[in-house]
Amino acid sequence: MYNKRKHFGQHMLTDERVLNYEKEMLQPEGKIILEIGGGTGNLSKRLAEEAKHLIIVEKDRDMTGTLDALLGDKKNVTILEEDALNLSEKDVLFASKQKRIDQIISNVPYSISSPLLFKLRNFNFEKAILCLQKEFVDRMVGLPGTKDWSRLSVMTQLYFKPVYLKKVGKESFSPQPEVDSAIVMLFKKDERTDEKRDKFIEHLFSHKKNTLHAASKAKEMRETYPNLEKTVADMKMEKRRIFTLTIEEIQEIYSKIK
Ligand code: SAH
């Protein structure tokens, strides 16, 4: 049974101290909360006690059965049996009859870490608490010029203010995953999603170790951004390696070539 489900990323967080810590950092009292991947409800039951409303999205039918038995009779809980990646903020609000989402919390299934994070840039919320693979969190909070600075760092820090909270050892989960996790707190910035700019960031970072000059000469870059080479030369930035560029510099380059 466990093998069959492994692709759902079902490692339950069973460490009481970590569960309580997450709740404390979230401060759910009186808030409308979206939990992604409710699982067996370890976290959900703690949140339901204090939240104004708790919306749980869980795609596994066996798990929603467990959640329903645990929390189904609570008026302030909505359980949605859906793939979180297929839901927009509007869908969630409509299905739960809520007006806004204040907070998001998830012990994120590793397989959906990137797509889920990118999806959250289209959600409005104040604060999120996410538990993810430690290496992933290190890259989210990484700084320009370091080995962790990547497309993920830029995307995270463009749309959110991330705060690294703490490492969570693999022994806090059942069954144990192969790697350690970490908890990160995100505050949503007032930044509009710009698909074209985000595509540019993705393109740039596929040449992460190269200089801007070399990157601008790559075939797909020349075709997509024909004036990039001249722009970075005019800005006297052509010798800069992509992984040293700050978000402000990337935005400045993009504003000149778009
Ligand atoms: N919150 C629980 C469970 C964490 S495990 C706890 O802390 O113990 C992650 C959960 O996410 C699993 O129950 C898994 O079934 C669910 N899940 C995996 N992919 C999902 C997706 N795309 N959408 C919604 N839930 C998903």
PDB file of C-alpha atoms and ligand atoms in Angstrom:
ATOM      1  CA  MET A   1       0.000   0.000   0.000  1.00  0.00           C
ATOM      2  CA  TYR A   2       2.829   2.369   0.872  1.00  0.00           C
ATOM      3  CA  ASN A   3       4.629   1.729  -2.423  1.00  0.00           C
ATOM      4  CA  LYS A   4       1.524   2.295  -4.430  1.00  0.00           C
ATOM      5  CA  ARG A   5       1.171   5.767  -2.970  1.00  0.00           C
ATOM      6  CA  LYS A   6       4.757   6.834  -2.837  1.00  0.00           C
ATOM      7  CA  HIS A   7       4.264   9.305  -5.687  1.00  0.00           C
ATOM      8  CA  PHE A   8       1.811  11.285  -3.546  1.00  0.00           C
ATOM      9  CA  GLY A   9       4.661  12.232  -1.221  1.00  0.00           C
ATOM     10  CA  GLN A  10       2.906  10.883   1.829  1.00  0.00           C
ATOM     11  CA  HIS A  11       5.325  11.399   4.670  1.00  0.00           C
ATOM     12  CA  MET A  12       3.233  12.426   7.667  1.00  0.00           C
ATOM     13  CA  LEU A  13       4.740  14.921  10.062  1.00  0.00           C
ATOM     14  CA  THR A  14       4.281  13.105  13.356  1.00  0.00           C
ATOM     15  CA  ASP A  15       6.601  15.062  15.671  1.00  0.00           C
ATOM     16  CA  GLU A  16       4.321  16.898  18.118  1.00  0.00           C
ATOM     17  CA  ARG A  17       6.889  19.579  18.828  1.00  0.00           C
ATOM     18  CA  VAL A  18       7.283  20.444  15.156  1.00  0.00           C
ATOM     19  CA  LEU A  19       3.518  20.434  14.577  1.00  0.00           C
ATOM     20  CA  ASN A  20       3.017  22.781  17.527  1.00  0.00           C
ATOM     21  CA  TYR A  21       5.881  24.971  16.365  1.00  0.00           C
ATOM     22  CA  GLU A  22       4.292  25.349  12.929  1.00  0.00           C
ATOM     23  CA  LYS A  23       1.013  26.325  14.510  1.00  0.00           C
ATOM     24  CA  GLU A  24       2.696  28.847  16.782  1.00  0.00           C
ATOM     25  CA  MET A  25       4.524  30.455  13.893  1.00  0.00           C
ATOM     26  CA  LEU A  26       1.339  30.651  11.837  1.00  0.00           C
ATOM     27  CA  GLN A  27      -0.830  32.181  14.597  1.00  0.00           C
ATOM     28  CA  PRO A  28      -4.070  30.764  13.152  1.00  0.00           C
ATOM     29  CA  GLU A  29      -6.441  32.349  15.656  1.00  0.00           C
ATOM     30  CA  GLY A  30      -9.423  33.891  13.869  1.00  0.00           C
ATOM     31  CA  LYS A  31      -7.836  33.437  10.431  1.00  0.00           C
ATOM     32  CA  ILE A  32      -9.032  31.871   7.195  1.00  0.00           C
ATOM     33  CA  ILE A  33      -6.471  29.187   6.402  1.00  0.00           C
ATOM     34  CA  LEU A  34      -5.717  27.038   3.388  1.00  0.00           C
ATOM     35  CA  GLU A  35      -3.892  23.783   4.159  1.00  0.00           C
ATOM     36  CA  ILE A  36      -2.447  21.928   1.205  1.00  0.00           C
ATOM     37  CA  GLY A  37      -2.162  18.154   1.611  1.00  0.00           C
ATOM     38  CA  GLY A  38      -4.050  17.475   4.827  1.00  0.00           C
ATOM     39  CA  GLY A  39      -2.993  13.817   5.024  1.00  0.00           C
ATOM     40  CA  THR A  40      -4.160  12.161   8.220  1.00  0.00           C
ATOM     41  CA  GLY A  41      -4.963  15.544   9.771  1.00  0.00           C
ATOM     42  CA  ASN A  42      -2.082  15.874  12.259  1.00  0.00           C
ATOM     43  CA  LEU A  43      -1.832  19.550  11.533  1.00  0.00           C
ATOM     44  CA  SER A  44      -5.437  20.113  10.434  1.00  0.00           C
ATOM     45  CA  LYS A  45      -6.922  19.174  13.798  1.00  0.00           C
ATOM     46  CA  ARG A  46      -4.665  21.675  15.573  1.00  0.00           C
ATOM     47  CA  LEU A  47      -5.573  24.438  13.136  1.00  0.00           C
ATOM     48  CA  ALA A  48      -9.315  23.726  13.186  1.00  0.00           C
ATOM     49  CA  GLU A  49      -9.421  24.480  16.925  1.00  0.00           C
ATOM     50  CA  GLU A  50      -8.427  28.103  16.395  1.00  0.00           C
ATOM     51  CA  ALA A  51      -9.059  29.069  12.792  1.00  0.00           C
ATOM     52  CA  LYS A  52     -12.053  31.104  11.713  1.00  0.00           C
ATOM     53  CA  HIS A  53     -12.192  28.730   8.767  1.00  0.00           C
ATOM     54  CA  LEU A  54      -9.885  25.928   7.618  1.00  0.00           C
ATOM     55  CA  ILE A  55      -9.921  24.818   3.987  1.00  0.00           C
ATOM     56  CA  ILE A  56      -8.078  21.539   3.424  1.00  0.00           C
ATOM     57  CA  VAL A  57      -7.099  20.445  -0.075  1.00  0.00           C
ATOM     58  CA  GLU A  58      -6.142  16.773  -0.278  1.00  0.00           C
ATOM     59  CA  LYS A  59      -6.107  14.723  -3.442  1.00  0.00           C
ATOM     60  CA  ASP A  60      -6.016  11.201  -2.011  1.00  0.00           C
ATOM     61  CA  ARG A  61      -9.501   9.789  -1.422  1.00  0.00           C
ATOM     62  CA  ASP A  62      -8.360   7.567   1.462  1.00  0.00           C
ATOM     63  CA  MET A  63      -6.928  10.605   3.194  1.00  0.00           C
ATOM     64  CA  THR A  64     -10.035  12.739   2.678  1.00  0.00           C
ATOM     65  CA  GLY A  65     -11.988   9.843   4.226  1.00  0.00           C
ATOM     66  CA  THR A  66      -9.792  10.040   7.320  1.00  0.00           C
ATOM     67  CA  LEU A  67     -10.033  13.840   7.400  1.00  0.00           C
ATOM     68  CA  ASP A  68     -13.789  13.672   7.059  1.00  0.00           C
ATOM     69  CA  ALA A  69     -14.079  11.247   9.989  1.00  0.00           C
ATOM     70  CA  LEU A  70     -11.861  13.540  12.064  1.00  0.00           C
ATOM     71  CA  LEU A  71     -13.172  16.976  11.121  1.00  0.00           C
ATOM     72  CA  GLY A  72     -16.236  16.485   8.926  1.00  0.00           C
ATOM     73  CA  ASP A  73     -18.668  17.652  11.594  1.00  0.00           C
ATOM     74  CA  LYS A  74     -16.896  20.949  12.215  1.00  0.00           C
ATOM     75  CA  LYS A  75     -18.664  23.967  10.733  1.00  0.00           C
ATOM     76  CA  ASN A  76     -15.430  25.883  10.255  1.00  0.00           C
ATOM     77  CA  VAL A  77     -13.761  23.202   8.103  1.00  0.00           C
ATOM     78  CA  THR A  78     -14.079  22.578   4.349  1.00  0.00           C
ATOM     79  CA  ILE A  79     -12.412  19.500   2.881  1.00  0.00           C
ATOM     80  CA  LEU A  80     -11.762  19.593  -0.858  1.00  0.00           C
ATOM     81  CA  GLU A  81     -10.751  16.371  -2.568  1.00  0.00           C
ATOM     82  CA  GLU A  82      -8.714  17.960  -5.339  1.00  0.00           C
ATOM     83  CA  ASP A  83      -5.249  18.242  -6.776  1.00  0.00           C
ATOM     84  CA  ALA A  84      -3.946  21.519  -5.331  1.00  0.00           C
ATOM     85  CA  LEU A  85      -2.121  22.223  -8.578  1.00  0.00           C
ATOM     86  CA  ASN A  86      -5.437  22.380 -10.448  1.00  0.00           C
ATOM     87  CA  LEU A  87      -7.087  24.930  -8.150  1.00  0.00           C
ATOM     88  CA  SER A  88      -7.001  28.708  -8.497  1.00  0.00           C
ATOM     89  CA  GLU A  89      -7.593  31.026  -5.577  1.00  0.00           C
ATOM     90  CA  LYS A  90     -11.045  31.716  -7.035  1.00  0.00           C
ATOM     91  CA  ASP A  91     -11.881  27.974  -7.110  1.00  0.00           C
ATOM     92  CA  VAL A  92     -10.855  27.595  -3.460  1.00  0.00           C
ATOM     93  CA  LEU A  93     -12.896  30.601  -2.330  1.00  0.00           C
ATOM     94  CA  PHE A  94     -15.943  29.520  -4.311  1.00  0.00           C
ATOM     95  CA  ALA A  95     -15.882  25.940  -3.016  1.00  0.00           C
ATOM     96  CA  SER A  96     -15.446  27.022   0.607  1.00  0.00           C
ATOM     97  CA  LYS A  97     -17.737  30.088   0.442  1.00  0.00           C
ATOM     98  CA  GLN A  98     -14.997  32.274   1.902  1.00  0.00           C
ATOM     99  CA  LYS A  99     -14.062  35.823   0.920  1.00  0.00           C
ATOM    100  CA  ARG A 100     -10.299  35.634   1.281  1.00  0.00           C
ATOM    101  CA  ILE A 101      -7.409  33.449   2.351  1.00  0.00           C
ATOM    102  CA  ASP A 102      -5.357  34.901   5.208  1.00  0.00           C
ATOM    103  CA  GLN A 103      -2.798  32.156   5.613  1.00  0.00           C
ATOM    104  CA  ILE A 104      -1.462  29.099   3.816  1.00  0.00           C
ATOM    105  CA  ILE A 105       0.208  26.130   5.456  1.00  0.00           C
ATOM    106  CA  SER A 106       1.598  22.926   4.025  1.00  0.00           C
ATOM    107  CA  ASN A 107       3.957  20.103   4.718  1.00  0.00           C
ATOM    108  CA  VAL A 108       4.483  20.072   1.011  1.00  0.00           C
ATOM    109  CA  PRO A 109       4.699  16.797  -0.891  1.00  0.00           C
ATOM    110  CA  TYR A 110       8.198  17.061  -2.374  1.00  0.00           C
ATOM    111  CA  SER A 111       7.078  16.157  -5.865  1.00  0.00           C
ATOM    112  CA  ILE A 112       4.998  19.327  -6.162  1.00  0.00           C
ATOM    113  CA  SER A 113       7.353  21.787  -4.407  1.00  0.00           C
ATOM    114  CA  SER A 114       8.262  23.915  -7.440  1.00  0.00           C
ATOM    115  CA  PRO A 115       4.894  23.979  -9.205  1.00  0.00           C
ATOM    116  CA  LEU A 116       3.118  24.699  -5.915  1.00  0.00           C
ATOM    117  CA  LEU A 117       5.425  27.573  -5.055  1.00  0.00           C
ATOM    118  CA  PHE A 118       5.043  29.077  -8.519  1.00  0.00           C
ATOM    119  CA  LYS A 119       1.303  28.683  -8.195  1.00  0.00           C
ATOM    120  CA  LEU A 120       1.229  30.578  -4.902  1.00  0.00           C
ATOM    121  CA  ARG A 121       2.452  33.713  -6.659  1.00  0.00           C
ATOM    122  CA  ASN A 122      -1.095  33.982  -8.038  1.00  0.00           C
ATOM    123  CA  PHE A 123      -2.674  33.772  -4.568  1.00  0.00           C
ATOM    124  CA  ASN A 124      -3.288  36.630  -2.176  1.00  0.00           C
ATOM    125  CA  PHE A 125      -2.389  35.878   1.426  1.00  0.00           C
ATOM    126  CA  GLU A 126      -0.551  37.426   4.360  1.00  0.00           C
ATOM    127  CA  LYS A 127       1.634  34.631   5.568  1.00  0.00           C
ATOM    128  CA  ALA A 128       2.505  31.065   4.666  1.00  0.00           C
ATOM    129  CA  ILE A 129       4.334  28.362   6.583  1.00  0.00           C
ATOM    130  CA  LEU A 130       5.821  25.677   4.367  1.00  0.00           C
ATOM    131  CA  CYS A 131       7.849  22.612   5.250  1.00  0.00           C
ATOM    132  CA  LEU A 132       9.939  21.499   2.271  1.00  0.00           C
ATOM    133  CA  GLN A 133      13.082  19.598   1.445  1.00  0.00           C
ATOM    134  CA  LYS A 134      15.981  21.417   3.166  1.00  0.00           C
ATOM    135  CA  GLU A 135      18.024  21.939  -0.026  1.00  0.00           C
ATOM    136  CA  PHE A 136      14.971  23.459  -1.648  1.00  0.00           C
ATOM    137  CA  VAL A 137      14.520  25.956   1.206  1.00  0.00           C
ATOM    138  CA  ASP A 138      18.246  26.790   1.105  1.00  0.00           C
ATOM    139  CA  ARG A 139      17.810  27.783  -2.533  1.00  0.00           C
ATOM    140  CA  MET A 140      14.625  29.762  -1.812  1.00  0.00           C
ATOM    141  CA  VAL A 141      16.465  31.976   0.680  1.00  0.00           C
ATOM    142  CA  GLY A 142      19.850  31.952  -1.126  1.00  0.00           C
ATOM    143  CA  LEU A 143      21.754  35.152  -1.922  1.00  0.00           C
ATOM    144  CA  PRO A 144      23.185  36.437  -5.251  1.00  0.00           C
ATOM    145  CA  GLY A 145      26.644  35.072  -6.076  1.00  0.00           C
ATOM    146  CA  THR A 146      26.334  31.984  -3.886  1.00  0.00           C
ATOM    147  CA  LYS A 147      25.808  28.410  -5.066  1.00  0.00           C
ATOM    148  CA  ASP A 148      22.187  28.526  -3.939  1.00  0.00           C
ATOM    149  CA  TRP A 149      21.273  31.547  -6.072  1.00  0.00           C
ATOM    150  CA  SER A 150      19.028  30.153  -8.777  1.00  0.00           C
ATOM    151  CA  ARG A 151      15.805  30.624 -10.691  1.00  0.00           C
ATOM    152  CA  LEU A 152      14.045  29.393  -7.543  1.00  0.00           C
ATOM    153  CA  SER A 153      15.698  32.068  -5.356  1.00  0.00           C
ATOM    154  CA  VAL A 154      14.798  34.832  -7.787  1.00  0.00           C
ATOM    155  CA  MET A 155      11.214  33.677  -8.195  1.00  0.00           C
ATOM    156  CA  THR A 156      10.767  33.224  -4.442  1.00  0.00           C
ATOM    157  CA  GLN A 157      12.250  36.579  -3.505  1.00  0.00           C
ATOM    158  CA  LEU A 158      10.493  38.424  -6.305  1.00  0.00           C
ATOM    159  CA  TYR A 159       7.047  37.408  -5.088  1.00  0.00           C
ATOM    160  CA  PHE A 160       7.600  36.726  -1.386  1.00  0.00           C
ATOM    161  CA  LYS A 161       9.706  37.735   1.545  1.00  0.00           C
ATOM    162  CA  PRO A 162      11.017  34.363   2.763  1.00  0.00           C
ATOM    163  CA  VAL A 163      12.233  33.798   6.316  1.00  0.00           C
ATOM    164  CA  TYR A 164      14.144  30.600   7.088  1.00  0.00           C
ATOM    165  CA  LEU A 165      12.787  29.216  10.355  1.00  0.00           C
ATOM    166  CA  LYS A 166      14.368  25.875  11.110  1.00  0.00           C
ATOM    167  CA  LYS A 167      15.564  22.499  10.006  1.00  0.00           C
ATOM    168  CA  VAL A 168      13.325  19.480  10.575  1.00  0.00           C
ATOM    169  CA  GLY A 169      15.114  16.139  10.677  1.00  0.00           C
ATOM    170  CA  LYS A 170      13.785  13.205   8.659  1.00  0.00           C
ATOM    171  CA  GLU A 171      13.036  11.353  11.914  1.00  0.00           C
ATOM    172  CA  SER A 172      10.143  13.778  12.494  1.00  0.00           C
ATOM    173  CA  PHE A 173       8.199  12.083   9.683  1.00  0.00           C
ATOM    174  CA  SER A 174       6.528   8.741   9.252  1.00  0.00           C
ATOM    175  CA  PRO A 175       7.448   6.962   7.085  1.00  0.00           C
ATOM    176  CA  GLN A 176      10.865   8.623   7.105  1.00  0.00           C
ATOM    177  CA  PRO A 177      11.832  10.404   3.892  1.00  0.00           C
ATOM    178  CA  GLU A 178      15.400  10.149   2.597  1.00  0.00           C
ATOM    179  CA  VAL A 179      16.312  13.776   3.193  1.00  0.00           C
ATOM    180  CA  ASP A 180      15.925  16.448   5.854  1.00  0.00           C
ATOM    181  CA  SER A 181      13.356  19.215   5.626  1.00  0.00           C
ATOM    182  CA  ALA A 182      13.172  22.844   6.694  1.00  0.00           C
ATOM    183  CA  ILE A 183      10.382  25.241   7.561  1.00  0.00           C
ATOM    184  CA  VAL A 184      10.175  28.554   5.774  1.00  0.00           C
ATOM    185  CA  MET A 185       7.790  31.435   6.402  1.00  0.00           C
ATOM    186  CA  LEU A 186       6.654  33.493   3.420  1.00  0.00           C
ATOM    187  CA  PHE A 187       5.105  36.925   3.332  1.00  0.00           C
ATOM    188  CA  LYS A 188       3.382  37.771   0.064  1.00  0.00           C
ATOM    189  CA  LYS A 189       4.722  40.861  -1.657  1.00  0.00           C
ATOM    190  CA  ASP A 190       2.551  43.215  -3.644  1.00  0.00           C
ATOM    191  CA  GLU A 191       3.981  41.987  -6.968  1.00  0.00           C
ATOM    192  CA  ARG A 192       1.865  41.262 -10.047  1.00  0.00           C
ATOM    193  CA  THR A 193       2.523  38.034 -11.880  1.00  0.00           C
ATOM    194  CA  ASP A 194       4.346  38.731 -15.139  1.00  0.00           C
ATOM    195  CA  GLU A 195       4.602  35.526 -17.166  1.00  0.00           C
ATOM    196  CA  LYS A 196       6.931  36.987 -19.801  1.00  0.00           C
ATOM    197  CA  ARG A 197       9.372  38.329 -17.265  1.00  0.00           C
ATOM    198  CA  ASP A 198       9.284  35.042 -15.366  1.00  0.00           C
ATOM    199  CA  LYS A 199      10.062  33.219 -18.618  1.00  0.00           C
ATOM    200  CA  PHE A 200      13.037  35.547 -19.110  1.00  0.00           C
ATOM    201  CA  ILE A 201      14.287  34.600 -15.625  1.00  0.00           C
ATOM    202  CA  GLU A 202      13.946  30.929 -16.515  1.00  0.00           C
ATOM    203  CA  HIS A 203      15.842  31.447 -19.779  1.00  0.00           C
ATOM    204  CA  LEU A 204      18.590  33.448 -18.062  1.00  0.00           C
ATOM    205  CA  PHE A 205      19.171  30.866 -15.352  1.00  0.00           C
ATOM    206  CA  SER A 206      19.491  28.045 -17.852  1.00  0.00           C
ATOM    207  CA  HIS A 207      22.850  29.795 -18.477  1.00  0.00           C
ATOM    208  CA  LYS A 208      23.522  30.297 -14.793  1.00  0.00           C
ATOM    209  CA  LYS A 209      27.308  29.940 -14.879  1.00  0.00           C
ATOM    210  CA  ASN A 210      27.817  31.945 -18.064  1.00  0.00           C
ATOM    211  CA  THR A 211      28.394  35.650 -18.548  1.00  0.00           C
ATOM    212  CA  LEU A 212      25.542  37.791 -19.794  1.00  0.00           C
ATOM    213  CA  HIS A 213      27.448  38.182 -23.059  1.00  0.00           C
ATOM    214  CA  ALA A 214      27.745  34.415 -23.598  1.00  0.00           C
ATOM    215  CA  ALA A 215      24.127  33.881 -22.571  1.00  0.00           C
ATOM    216  CA  SER A 216      22.914  36.550 -24.995  1.00  0.00           C
ATOM    217  CA  LYS A 217      24.696  34.719 -27.846  1.00  0.00           C
ATOM    218  CA  ALA A 218      22.975  31.376 -27.189  1.00  0.00           C
ATOM    219  CA  LYS A 219      20.612  30.448 -30.006  1.00  0.00           C
ATOM    220  CA  GLU A 220      17.307  30.552 -28.131  1.00  0.00           C
ATOM    221  CA  MET A 221      18.326  33.748 -26.327  1.00  0.00           C
ATOM    222  CA  ARG A 222      19.261  35.527 -29.580  1.00  0.00           C
ATOM    223  CA  GLU A 223      15.961  34.477 -31.096  1.00  0.00           C
ATOM    224  CA  THR A 224      13.785  35.397 -28.123  1.00  0.00           C
ATOM    225  CA  TYR A 225      15.632  38.498 -26.931  1.00  0.00           C
ATOM    226  CA  PRO A 226      17.393  39.933 -30.019  1.00  0.00           C
ATOM    227  CA  ASN A 227      18.509  43.150 -28.290  1.00  0.00           C
ATOM    228  CA  LEU A 228      19.858  41.520 -25.142  1.00  0.00           C
ATOM    229  CA  GLU A 229      23.465  41.475 -26.345  1.00  0.00           C
ATOM    230  CA  LYS A 230      23.540  45.193 -27.120  1.00  0.00           C
ATOM    231  CA  THR A 231      21.555  46.117 -24.001  1.00  0.00           C
ATOM    232  CA  VAL A 232      23.926  44.411 -21.567  1.00  0.00           C
ATOM    233  CA  ALA A 233      26.905  45.882 -23.440  1.00  0.00           C
ATOM    234  CA  ASP A 234      25.397  49.402 -23.142  1.00  0.00           C
ATOM    235  CA  MET A 235      24.816  48.733 -19.439  1.00  0.00           C
ATOM    236  CA  LYS A 236      28.454  47.550 -19.168  1.00  0.00           C
ATOM    237  CA  MET A 237      27.221  44.332 -17.639  1.00  0.00           C
ATOM    238  CA  GLU A 238      28.250  41.897 -20.358  1.00  0.00           C
ATOM    239  CA  LYS A 239      30.986  40.287 -18.258  1.00  0.00           C
ATOM    240  CA  ARG A 240      28.709  39.606 -15.294  1.00  0.00           C
ATOM    241  CA  ARG A 241      27.916  35.960 -14.610  1.00  0.00           C
ATOM    242  CA  ILE A 242      24.197  35.215 -14.428  1.00  0.00           C
ATOM    243  CA  PHE A 243      24.388  33.753 -10.910  1.00  0.00           C
ATOM    244  CA  THR A 244      25.720  37.059  -9.527  1.00  0.00           C
ATOM    245  CA  LEU A 245      22.808  39.190 -10.775  1.00  0.00           C
ATOM    246  CA  THR A 246      20.478  40.693  -8.196  1.00  0.00           C
ATOM    247  CA  ILE A 247      16.718  40.783  -8.695  1.00  0.00           C
ATOM    248  CA  GLU A 248      16.888  44.549  -9.277  1.00  0.00           C
ATOM    249  CA  GLU A 249      19.526  44.075 -11.991  1.00  0.00           C
ATOM    250  CA  ILE A 250      17.484  41.369 -13.695  1.00  0.00           C
ATOM    251  CA  GLN A 251      14.416  43.614 -13.621  1.00  0.00           C
ATOM    252  CA  GLU A 252      16.411  46.508 -15.053  1.00  0.00           C
ATOM    253  CA  ILE A 253      17.734  44.392 -17.921  1.00  0.00           C
ATOM    254  CA  TYR A 254      14.269  43.039 -18.611  1.00  0.00           C
ATOM    255  CA  SER A 255      12.685  46.513 -18.639  1.00  0.00           C
ATOM    256  CA  LYS A 256      15.146  47.527 -21.370  1.00  0.00           C
ATOM    257  CA  ILE A 257      14.688  44.530 -23.668  1.00  0.00           C
ATOM    258  CA  LYS A 258      10.962  43.844 -23.447  1.00  0.00           C
TER     259      LYS A 258
HETATM  260  N1  SAH B   1      -0.289  17.520   6.451  1.00  0.00           N
HETATM  261  C1  SAH B   1      -0.001  16.132   6.750  1.00  0.00           C
HETATM  262  C2  SAH B   1       0.396  15.331   5.510  1.00  0.00           C
HETATM  263  C3  SAH B   1       1.679  15.677   4.819  1.00  0.00           C
HETATM  264  S1  SAH B   1       2.064  14.526   3.542  1.00  0.00           S
HETATM  265  C4  SAH B   1       1.044  16.091   7.838  1.00  0.00           C
HETATM  266  O1  SAH B   1       1.642  17.106   8.126  1.00  0.00           O
HETATM  267  O2  SAH B   1       1.272  15.041   8.409  1.00  0.00           O
HETATM  268  C5  SAH B   1       1.504  15.343   2.103  1.00  0.00           C
HETATM  269  C6  SAH B   1       0.041  15.135   1.776  1.00  0.00           C
HETATM  270  O3  SAH B   1      -0.221  15.813   0.542  1.00  0.00           O
HETATM  271  C7  SAH B   1      -0.386  13.689   1.528  1.00  0.00           C
HETATM  272  O4  SAH B   1      -1.525  13.405   2.287  1.00  0.00           O
HETATM  273  C8  SAH B   1      -0.698  13.620   0.023  1.00  0.00           C
HETATM  274  O5  SAH B   1      -1.745  12.730  -0.284  1.00  0.00           O
HETATM  275  C9  SAH B   1      -1.082  15.049  -0.280  1.00  0.00           C
HETATM  276  N2  SAH B   1      -0.872  15.458  -1.676  1.00  0.00           N
HETATM  277  C10 SAH B   1       0.113  15.063  -2.518  1.00  0.00           C
HETATM  278  N3  SAH B   1       0.030  15.697  -3.688  1.00  0.00           N
HETATM  279  C11 SAH B   1      -1.060  16.525  -3.595  1.00  0.00           C
HETATM  280  C12 SAH B   1      -1.688  17.440  -4.508  1.00  0.00           C
HETATM  281  N4  SAH B   1      -1.202  17.617  -5.729  1.00  0.00           N
HETATM  282  N5  SAH B   1      -2.779  18.115  -4.089  1.00  0.00           N
HETATM  283  C13 SAH B   1      -3.272  17.919  -2.838  1.00  0.00           C
HETATM  284  N6  SAH B   1      -2.727  17.075  -1.939  1.00  0.00           N
HETATM  285  C14 SAH B   1      -1.632  16.378  -2.308  1.00  0.00           C
END
